[in-house]
CSV table of C-alpha atoms and ligand atoms in Angstrom, one decimal:
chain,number,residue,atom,x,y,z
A,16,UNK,CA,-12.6,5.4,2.0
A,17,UNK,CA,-11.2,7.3,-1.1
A,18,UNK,CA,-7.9,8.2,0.1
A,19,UNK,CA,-8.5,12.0,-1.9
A,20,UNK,CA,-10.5,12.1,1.3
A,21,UNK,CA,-7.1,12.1,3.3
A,22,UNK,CA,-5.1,15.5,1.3
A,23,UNK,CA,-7.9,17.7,3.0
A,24,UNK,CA,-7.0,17.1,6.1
A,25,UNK,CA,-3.9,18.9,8.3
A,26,UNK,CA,-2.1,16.2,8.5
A,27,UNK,CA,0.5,15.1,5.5
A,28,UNK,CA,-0.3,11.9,4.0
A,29,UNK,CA,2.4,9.1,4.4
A,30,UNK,CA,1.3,6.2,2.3
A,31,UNK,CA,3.3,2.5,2.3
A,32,UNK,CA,3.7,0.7,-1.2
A,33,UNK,CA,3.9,-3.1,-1.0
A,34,UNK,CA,4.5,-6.0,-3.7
A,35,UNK,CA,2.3,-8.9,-4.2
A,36,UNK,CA,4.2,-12.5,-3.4
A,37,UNK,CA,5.8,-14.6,-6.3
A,38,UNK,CA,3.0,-16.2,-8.3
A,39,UNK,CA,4.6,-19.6,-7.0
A,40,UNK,CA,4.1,-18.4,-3.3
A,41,UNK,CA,1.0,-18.1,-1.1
A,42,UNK,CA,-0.9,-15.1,-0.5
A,43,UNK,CA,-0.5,-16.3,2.9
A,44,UNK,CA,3.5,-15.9,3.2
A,45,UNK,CA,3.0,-12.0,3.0
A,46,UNK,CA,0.5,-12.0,6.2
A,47,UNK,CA,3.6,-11.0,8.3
A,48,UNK,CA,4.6,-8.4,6.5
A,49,UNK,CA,1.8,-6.9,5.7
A,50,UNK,CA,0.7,-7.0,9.6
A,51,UNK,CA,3.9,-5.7,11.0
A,52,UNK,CA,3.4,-3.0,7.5
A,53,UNK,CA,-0.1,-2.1,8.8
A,54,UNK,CA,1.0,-1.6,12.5
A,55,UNK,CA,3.4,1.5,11.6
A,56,UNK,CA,-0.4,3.1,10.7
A,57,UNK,CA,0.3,4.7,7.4
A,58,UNK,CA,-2.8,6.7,6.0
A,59,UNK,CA,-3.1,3.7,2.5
A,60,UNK,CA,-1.5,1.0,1.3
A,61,UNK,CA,-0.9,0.8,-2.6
A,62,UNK,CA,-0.5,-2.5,-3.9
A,63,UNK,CA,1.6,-3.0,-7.0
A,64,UNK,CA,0.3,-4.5,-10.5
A,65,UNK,CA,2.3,-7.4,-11.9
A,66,UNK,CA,4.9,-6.1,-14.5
A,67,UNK,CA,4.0,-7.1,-18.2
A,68,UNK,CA,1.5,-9.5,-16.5
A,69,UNK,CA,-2.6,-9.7,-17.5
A,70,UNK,CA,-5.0,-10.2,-14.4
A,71,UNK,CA,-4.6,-14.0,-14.7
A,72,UNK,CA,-2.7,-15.4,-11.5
A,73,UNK,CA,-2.5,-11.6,-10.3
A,74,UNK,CA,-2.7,-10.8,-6.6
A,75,UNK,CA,-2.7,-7.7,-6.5
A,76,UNK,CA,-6.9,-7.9,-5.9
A,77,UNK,CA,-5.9,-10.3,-3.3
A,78,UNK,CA,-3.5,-8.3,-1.3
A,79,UNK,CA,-5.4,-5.5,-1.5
A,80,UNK,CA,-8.8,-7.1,-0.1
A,81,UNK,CA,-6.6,-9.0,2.7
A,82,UNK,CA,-5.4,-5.0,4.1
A,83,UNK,CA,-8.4,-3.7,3.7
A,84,UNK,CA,-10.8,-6.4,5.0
A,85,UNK,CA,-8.1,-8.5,7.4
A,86,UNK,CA,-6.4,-5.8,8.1
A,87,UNK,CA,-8.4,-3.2,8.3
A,88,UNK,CA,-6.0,-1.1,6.3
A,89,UNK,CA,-7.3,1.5,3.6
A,90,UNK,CA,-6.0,-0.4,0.4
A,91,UNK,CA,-5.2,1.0,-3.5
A,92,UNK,CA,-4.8,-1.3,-6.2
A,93,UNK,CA,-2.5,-0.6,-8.9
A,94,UNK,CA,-3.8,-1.6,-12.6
A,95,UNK,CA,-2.1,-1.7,-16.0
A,96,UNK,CA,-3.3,-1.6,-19.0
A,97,UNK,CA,-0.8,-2.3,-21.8
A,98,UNK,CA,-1.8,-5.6,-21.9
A,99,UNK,CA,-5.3,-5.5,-21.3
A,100,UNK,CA,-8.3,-5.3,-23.6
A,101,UNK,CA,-11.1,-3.7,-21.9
A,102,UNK,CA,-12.9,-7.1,-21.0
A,103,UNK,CA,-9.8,-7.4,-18.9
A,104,UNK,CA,-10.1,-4.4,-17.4
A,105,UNK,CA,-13.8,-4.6,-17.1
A,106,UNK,CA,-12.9,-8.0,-14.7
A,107,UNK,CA,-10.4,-6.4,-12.9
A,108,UNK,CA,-12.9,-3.7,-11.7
A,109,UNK,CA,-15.6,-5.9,-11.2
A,110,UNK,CA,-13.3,-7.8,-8.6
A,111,UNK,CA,-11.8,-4.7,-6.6
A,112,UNK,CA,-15.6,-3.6,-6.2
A,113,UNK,CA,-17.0,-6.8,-5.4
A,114,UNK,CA,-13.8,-6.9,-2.7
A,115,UNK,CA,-14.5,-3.3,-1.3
A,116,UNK,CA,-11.4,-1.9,-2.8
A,117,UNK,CA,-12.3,2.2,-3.5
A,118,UNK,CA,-9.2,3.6,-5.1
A,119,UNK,CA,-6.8,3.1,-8.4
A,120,UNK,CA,-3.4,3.4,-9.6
A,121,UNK,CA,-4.1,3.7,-13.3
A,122,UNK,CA,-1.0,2.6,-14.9
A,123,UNK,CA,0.3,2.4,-18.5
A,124,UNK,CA,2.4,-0.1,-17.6
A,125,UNK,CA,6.2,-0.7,-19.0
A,126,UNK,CA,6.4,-2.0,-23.0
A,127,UNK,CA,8.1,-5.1,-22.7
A,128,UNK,CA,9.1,-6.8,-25.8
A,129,UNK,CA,8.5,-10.7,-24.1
A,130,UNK,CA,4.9,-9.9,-24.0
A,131,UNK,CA,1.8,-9.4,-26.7
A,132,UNK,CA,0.7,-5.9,-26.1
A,133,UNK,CA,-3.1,-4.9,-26.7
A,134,UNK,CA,-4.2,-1.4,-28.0
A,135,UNK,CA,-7.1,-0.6,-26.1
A,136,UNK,CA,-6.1,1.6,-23.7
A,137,UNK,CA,-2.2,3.8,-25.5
A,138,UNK,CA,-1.5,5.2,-22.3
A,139,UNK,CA,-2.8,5.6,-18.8
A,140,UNK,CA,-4.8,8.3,-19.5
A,141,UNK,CA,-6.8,6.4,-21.6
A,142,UNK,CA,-7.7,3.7,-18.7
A,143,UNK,CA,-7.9,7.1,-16.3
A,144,UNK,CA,-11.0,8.2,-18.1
A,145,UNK,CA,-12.0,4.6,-18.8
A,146,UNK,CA,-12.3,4.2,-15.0
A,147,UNK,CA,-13.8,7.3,-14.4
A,148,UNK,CA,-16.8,6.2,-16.8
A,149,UNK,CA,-17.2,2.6,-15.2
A,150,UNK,CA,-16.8,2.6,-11.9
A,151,UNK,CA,-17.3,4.7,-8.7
A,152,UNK,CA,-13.2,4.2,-7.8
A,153,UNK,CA,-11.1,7.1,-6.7
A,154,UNK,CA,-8.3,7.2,-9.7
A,155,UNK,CA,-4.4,8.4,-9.0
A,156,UNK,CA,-1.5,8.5,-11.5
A,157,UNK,CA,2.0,8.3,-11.7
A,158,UNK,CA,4.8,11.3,-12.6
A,159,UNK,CA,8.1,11.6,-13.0
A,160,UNK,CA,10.2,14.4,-11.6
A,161,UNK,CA,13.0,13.8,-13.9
A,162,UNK,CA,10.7,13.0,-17.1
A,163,UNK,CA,9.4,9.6,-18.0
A,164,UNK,CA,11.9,7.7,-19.7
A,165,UNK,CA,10.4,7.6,-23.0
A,166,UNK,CA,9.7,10.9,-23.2
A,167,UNK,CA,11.7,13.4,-25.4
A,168,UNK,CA,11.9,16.0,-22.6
A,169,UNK,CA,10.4,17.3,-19.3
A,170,UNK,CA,8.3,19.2,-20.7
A,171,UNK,CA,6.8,17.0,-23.1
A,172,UNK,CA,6.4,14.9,-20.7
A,173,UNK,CA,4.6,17.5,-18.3
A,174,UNK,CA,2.4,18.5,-21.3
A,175,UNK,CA,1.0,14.6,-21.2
A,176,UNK,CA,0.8,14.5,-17.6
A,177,UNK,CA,-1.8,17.4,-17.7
A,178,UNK,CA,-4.0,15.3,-20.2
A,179,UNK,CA,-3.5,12.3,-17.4
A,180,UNK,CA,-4.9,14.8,-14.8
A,181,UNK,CA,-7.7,16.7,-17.2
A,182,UNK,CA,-8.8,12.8,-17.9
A,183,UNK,CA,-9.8,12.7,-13.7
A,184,UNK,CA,-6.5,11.9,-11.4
A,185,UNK,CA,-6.8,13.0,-7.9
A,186,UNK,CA,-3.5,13.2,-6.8
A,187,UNK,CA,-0.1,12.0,-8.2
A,188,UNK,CA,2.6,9.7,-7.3
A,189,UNK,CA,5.8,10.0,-8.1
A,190,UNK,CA,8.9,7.9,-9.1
A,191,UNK,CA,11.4,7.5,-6.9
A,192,UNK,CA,14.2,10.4,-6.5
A,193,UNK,CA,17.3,10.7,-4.2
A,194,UNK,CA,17.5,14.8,-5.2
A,195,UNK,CA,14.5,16.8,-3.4
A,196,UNK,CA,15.8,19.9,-5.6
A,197,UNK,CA,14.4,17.8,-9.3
A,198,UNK,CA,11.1,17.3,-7.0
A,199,UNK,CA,10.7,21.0,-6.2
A,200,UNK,CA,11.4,21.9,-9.8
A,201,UNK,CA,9.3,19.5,-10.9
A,202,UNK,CA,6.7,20.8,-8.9
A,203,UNK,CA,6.8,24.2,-10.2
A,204,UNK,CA,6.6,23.1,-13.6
A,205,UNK,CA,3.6,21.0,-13.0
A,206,UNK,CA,1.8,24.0,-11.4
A,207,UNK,CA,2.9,26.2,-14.5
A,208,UNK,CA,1.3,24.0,-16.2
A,209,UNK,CA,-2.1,24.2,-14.5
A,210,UNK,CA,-1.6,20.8,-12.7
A,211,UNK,CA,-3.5,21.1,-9.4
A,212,UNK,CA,-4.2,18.0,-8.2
A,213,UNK,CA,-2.0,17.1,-4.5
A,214,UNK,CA,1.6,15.3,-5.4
A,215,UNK,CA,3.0,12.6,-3.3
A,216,UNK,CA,6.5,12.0,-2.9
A,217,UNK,CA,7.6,8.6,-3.6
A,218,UNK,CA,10.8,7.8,-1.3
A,219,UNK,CA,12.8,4.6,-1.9
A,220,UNK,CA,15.0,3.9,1.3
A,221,UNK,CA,18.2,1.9,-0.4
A,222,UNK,CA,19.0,-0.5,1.7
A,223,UNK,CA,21.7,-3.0,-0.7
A,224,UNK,CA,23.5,-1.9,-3.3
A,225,UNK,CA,22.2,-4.4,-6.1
A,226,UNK,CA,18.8,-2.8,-5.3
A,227,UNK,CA,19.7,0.6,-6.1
A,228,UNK,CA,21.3,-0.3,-9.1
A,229,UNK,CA,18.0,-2.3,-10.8
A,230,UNK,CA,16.4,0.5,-9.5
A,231,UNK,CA,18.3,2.9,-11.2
A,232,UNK,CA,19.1,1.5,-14.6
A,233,UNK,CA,15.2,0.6,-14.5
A,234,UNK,CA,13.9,4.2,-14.0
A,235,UNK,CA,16.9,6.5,-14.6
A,236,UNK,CA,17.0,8.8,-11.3
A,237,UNK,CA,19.9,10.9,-10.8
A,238,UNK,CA,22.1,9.9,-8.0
A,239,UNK,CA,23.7,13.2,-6.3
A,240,UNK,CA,26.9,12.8,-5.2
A,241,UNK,CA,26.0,13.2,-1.2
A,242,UNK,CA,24.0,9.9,-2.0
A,243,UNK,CA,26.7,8.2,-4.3
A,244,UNK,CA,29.2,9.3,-1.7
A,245,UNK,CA,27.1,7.1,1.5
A,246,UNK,CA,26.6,4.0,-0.6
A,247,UNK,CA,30.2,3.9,-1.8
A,248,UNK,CA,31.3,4.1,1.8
A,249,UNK,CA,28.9,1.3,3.0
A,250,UNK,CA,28.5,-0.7,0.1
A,251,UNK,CA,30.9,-4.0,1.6
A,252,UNK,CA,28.7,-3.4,4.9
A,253,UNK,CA,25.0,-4.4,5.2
A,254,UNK,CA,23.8,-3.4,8.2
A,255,UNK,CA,25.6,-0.2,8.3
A,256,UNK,CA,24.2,0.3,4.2
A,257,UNK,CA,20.5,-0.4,5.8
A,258,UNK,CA,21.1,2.3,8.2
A,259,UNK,CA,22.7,5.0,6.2
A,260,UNK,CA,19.8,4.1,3.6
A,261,UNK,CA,17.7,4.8,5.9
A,262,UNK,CA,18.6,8.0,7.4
A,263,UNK,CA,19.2,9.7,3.9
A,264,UNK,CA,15.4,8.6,3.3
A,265,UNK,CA,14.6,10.2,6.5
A,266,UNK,CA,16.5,13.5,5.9
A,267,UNK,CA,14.5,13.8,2.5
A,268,UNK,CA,11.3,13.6,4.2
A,269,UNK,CA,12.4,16.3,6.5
A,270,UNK,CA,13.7,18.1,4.2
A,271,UNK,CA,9.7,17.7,1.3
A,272,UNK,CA,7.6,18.0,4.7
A,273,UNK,CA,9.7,21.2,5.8
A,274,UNK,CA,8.7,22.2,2.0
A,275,UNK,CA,4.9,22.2,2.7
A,276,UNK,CA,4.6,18.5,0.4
A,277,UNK,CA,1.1,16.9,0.0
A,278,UNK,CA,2.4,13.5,0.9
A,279,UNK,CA,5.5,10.5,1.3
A,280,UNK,CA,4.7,7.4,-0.6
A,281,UNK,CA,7.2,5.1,0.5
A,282,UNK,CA,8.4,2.2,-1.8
A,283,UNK,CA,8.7,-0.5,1.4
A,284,UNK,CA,10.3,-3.1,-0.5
A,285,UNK,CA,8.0,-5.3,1.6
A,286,UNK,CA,10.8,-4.4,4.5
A,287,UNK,CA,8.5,-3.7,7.7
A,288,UNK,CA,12.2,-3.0,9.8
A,289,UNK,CA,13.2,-0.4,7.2
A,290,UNK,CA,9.7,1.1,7.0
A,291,UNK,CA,9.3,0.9,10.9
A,292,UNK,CA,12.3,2.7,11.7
A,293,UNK,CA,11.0,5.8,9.4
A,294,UNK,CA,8.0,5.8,10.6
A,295,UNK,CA,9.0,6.7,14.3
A,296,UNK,CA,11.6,9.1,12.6
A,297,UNK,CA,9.0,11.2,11.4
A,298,UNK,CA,5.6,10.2,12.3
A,299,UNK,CA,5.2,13.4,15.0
A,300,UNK,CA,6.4,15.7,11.5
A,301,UNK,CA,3.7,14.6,9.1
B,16,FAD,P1,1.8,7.2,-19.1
B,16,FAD,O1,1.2,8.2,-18.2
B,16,FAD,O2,0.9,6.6,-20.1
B,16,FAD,O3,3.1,7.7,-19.8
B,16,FAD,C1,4.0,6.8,-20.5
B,16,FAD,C2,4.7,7.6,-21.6
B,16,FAD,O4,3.8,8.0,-22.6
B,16,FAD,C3,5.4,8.9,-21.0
B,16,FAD,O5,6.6,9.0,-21.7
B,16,FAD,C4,4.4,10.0,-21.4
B,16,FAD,O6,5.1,11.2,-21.6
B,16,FAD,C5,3.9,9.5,-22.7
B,16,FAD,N1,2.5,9.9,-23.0
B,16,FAD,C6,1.5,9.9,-22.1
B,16,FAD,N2,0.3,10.3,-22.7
B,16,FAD,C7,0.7,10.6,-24.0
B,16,FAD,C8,-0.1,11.1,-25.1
B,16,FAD,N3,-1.4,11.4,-25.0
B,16,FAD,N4,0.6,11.3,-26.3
B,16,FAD,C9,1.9,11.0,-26.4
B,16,FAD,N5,2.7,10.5,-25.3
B,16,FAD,C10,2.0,10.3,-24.2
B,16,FAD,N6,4.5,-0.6,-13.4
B,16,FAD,C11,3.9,-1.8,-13.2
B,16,FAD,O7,3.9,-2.7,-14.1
B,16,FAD,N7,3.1,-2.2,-12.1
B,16,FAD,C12,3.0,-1.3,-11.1
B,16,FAD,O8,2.3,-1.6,-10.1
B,16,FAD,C13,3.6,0.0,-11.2
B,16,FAD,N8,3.5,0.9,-10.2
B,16,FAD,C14,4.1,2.2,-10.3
B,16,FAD,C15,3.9,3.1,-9.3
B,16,FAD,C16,4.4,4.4,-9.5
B,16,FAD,C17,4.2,5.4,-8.4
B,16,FAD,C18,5.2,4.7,-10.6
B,16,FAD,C19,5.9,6.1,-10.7
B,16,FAD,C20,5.4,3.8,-11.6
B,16,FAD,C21,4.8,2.5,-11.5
B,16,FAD,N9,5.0,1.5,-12.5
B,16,FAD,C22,4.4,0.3,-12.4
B,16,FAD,C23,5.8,1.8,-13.7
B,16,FAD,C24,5.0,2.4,-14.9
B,16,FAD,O9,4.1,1.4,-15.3
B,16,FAD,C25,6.0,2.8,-16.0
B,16,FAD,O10,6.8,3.8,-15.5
B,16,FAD,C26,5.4,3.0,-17.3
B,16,FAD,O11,6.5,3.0,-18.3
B,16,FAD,C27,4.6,4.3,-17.5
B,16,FAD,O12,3.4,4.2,-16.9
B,16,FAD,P2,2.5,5.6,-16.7
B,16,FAD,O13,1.3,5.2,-16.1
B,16,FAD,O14,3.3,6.7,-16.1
B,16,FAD,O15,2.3,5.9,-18.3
């Protein structure tokens, strides 16, 4: 099923995001995750692209095919392209279709200096329409509600999302974001800008301190001081962390589903006790 399918129903989306397993680890050590993952019900599962990695020794195929043919689990792949030349891309396609896998997280990709990038596809808009043009896949994107790091300002960077979307994105995913107010501005500007595809909240339930700090000096998201305040206090406490984590995540969902949003994307973490215990929080909301 394309998952555009799922923002016309009532019913608010709630998607999962997983992580493929270490290249040096077995498909099969993530079959109990992604189980316990698939028995919470979300709507999809997104599968995540190996950072600065081409398709070889990539599972994010893999993963995908094992939720949505094991599983039974509606399954999006995420591709990028910064260092692919379209042959690479071509393959990639060809293998999601051969494996049934209908929709696409069309990715840029971060620049990283380690690695020899290729100039085929600039950005992910280019691979957006690329997509659209070879394949029968339902395409999403990413946004950023505080402005993609590279960009000069928000509203450069809102003026390039609208070519993402005019290039054939169904809906949009965002970054992760501790302050709903940055998502509801965001969202205004997107509409000023004649962006009318659904948006999907992406929701990162910090649940150890180091996390939220790779996390944060990776993407640059705001930390309000209600937020800073809760990990401070917990921060020499695990279990208590994991649970104050998790009920901030679950009082922004309220909060974006109170706020008429067109979906939660939440990052798991591969964590099937954190994304459980949201899940019951708000499953009878969505
Ligand atoms: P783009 O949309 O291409 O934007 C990148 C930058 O270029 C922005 O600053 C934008 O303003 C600018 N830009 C875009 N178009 C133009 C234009 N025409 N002219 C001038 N400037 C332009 N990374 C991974 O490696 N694997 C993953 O699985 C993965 N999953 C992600 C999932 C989500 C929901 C999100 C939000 C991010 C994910 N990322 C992933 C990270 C992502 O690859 C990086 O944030 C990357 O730096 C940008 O990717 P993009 O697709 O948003 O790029």
């Amino acid at each position: 099923m394309k998952v555009s399918e799922l923002f016309k129903r009532e019913k608010t989306v709630f998607s999962f995001e997983v992580f493929p397993p270490k290249k040096t680890s077995s498909i099969e050590s993530v079959y109990n995750t992604l189980e316990d993952l698939c028995n919470c019900n979300p709507d999809f599962i997104s599968v995540t692209y190996g950072a600065g990695g081409s398709a070889a020794g990539n599972k994010t195929c893999e993963i995908a095919s094992v939720l949505k043919n094991k599983y039974n689990m509606e399954a999006a792949a995420h591709l990028t392209c910064v260092y692919s030349s379209k042959e690479d891309i071509d393959a990639e396609l060809l293998k999601l279709k051969e494996n049934g896998i209908e929709n696409i997280l069309a990715l840029r990709g971060d620049i990283n200096p380690d690695y020899e990038r290729k100039y085929d596809f600039m950005y992910a808009s280019d691979l957006v329409k690329y997509i659209n043009e070879h394949g029968d896949f339902d395409v999403f994107g990413a946004c950023y509600p505080e402005g993609h790091m590279e960009a000069e300002n928000i509203i450069e960077d809102i003026k390039n999302l609208k070519i993402k979307t005019d290039a054939g994105v169904s809906h949009l995913v965002t970054q992760l974001f501790f302050d709903n107010d940055l998502f509801y501005r965001f969202r205004d500007m997107t509409e000023i800008a004649g962006i009318n595809v659904p948006i999907e909240a992406g929701i990162m339930p910090v649940t150890n301190k180091s996390q939220i700090e790779k996390m944060v000096s990776m993407c640059g998201a705001s930390l309000p001081s209600k937020f800073s305040k809760v990990m401070q206090k917990y921060e020499n406490n695990p279990e208590a962390l994991r649970d104050a984590g998790i009920a901030y995540a679950v009082d922004q969902i309220v909060d974006l589903l109170s706020n008429g949003v067109d979906g939660i994307h939440l990052y798991t973490m591969n964590n099937p006790y954190v994304a459980r215990k949201i899940t019951d929080a708000v499953k009878n909301l969505l």
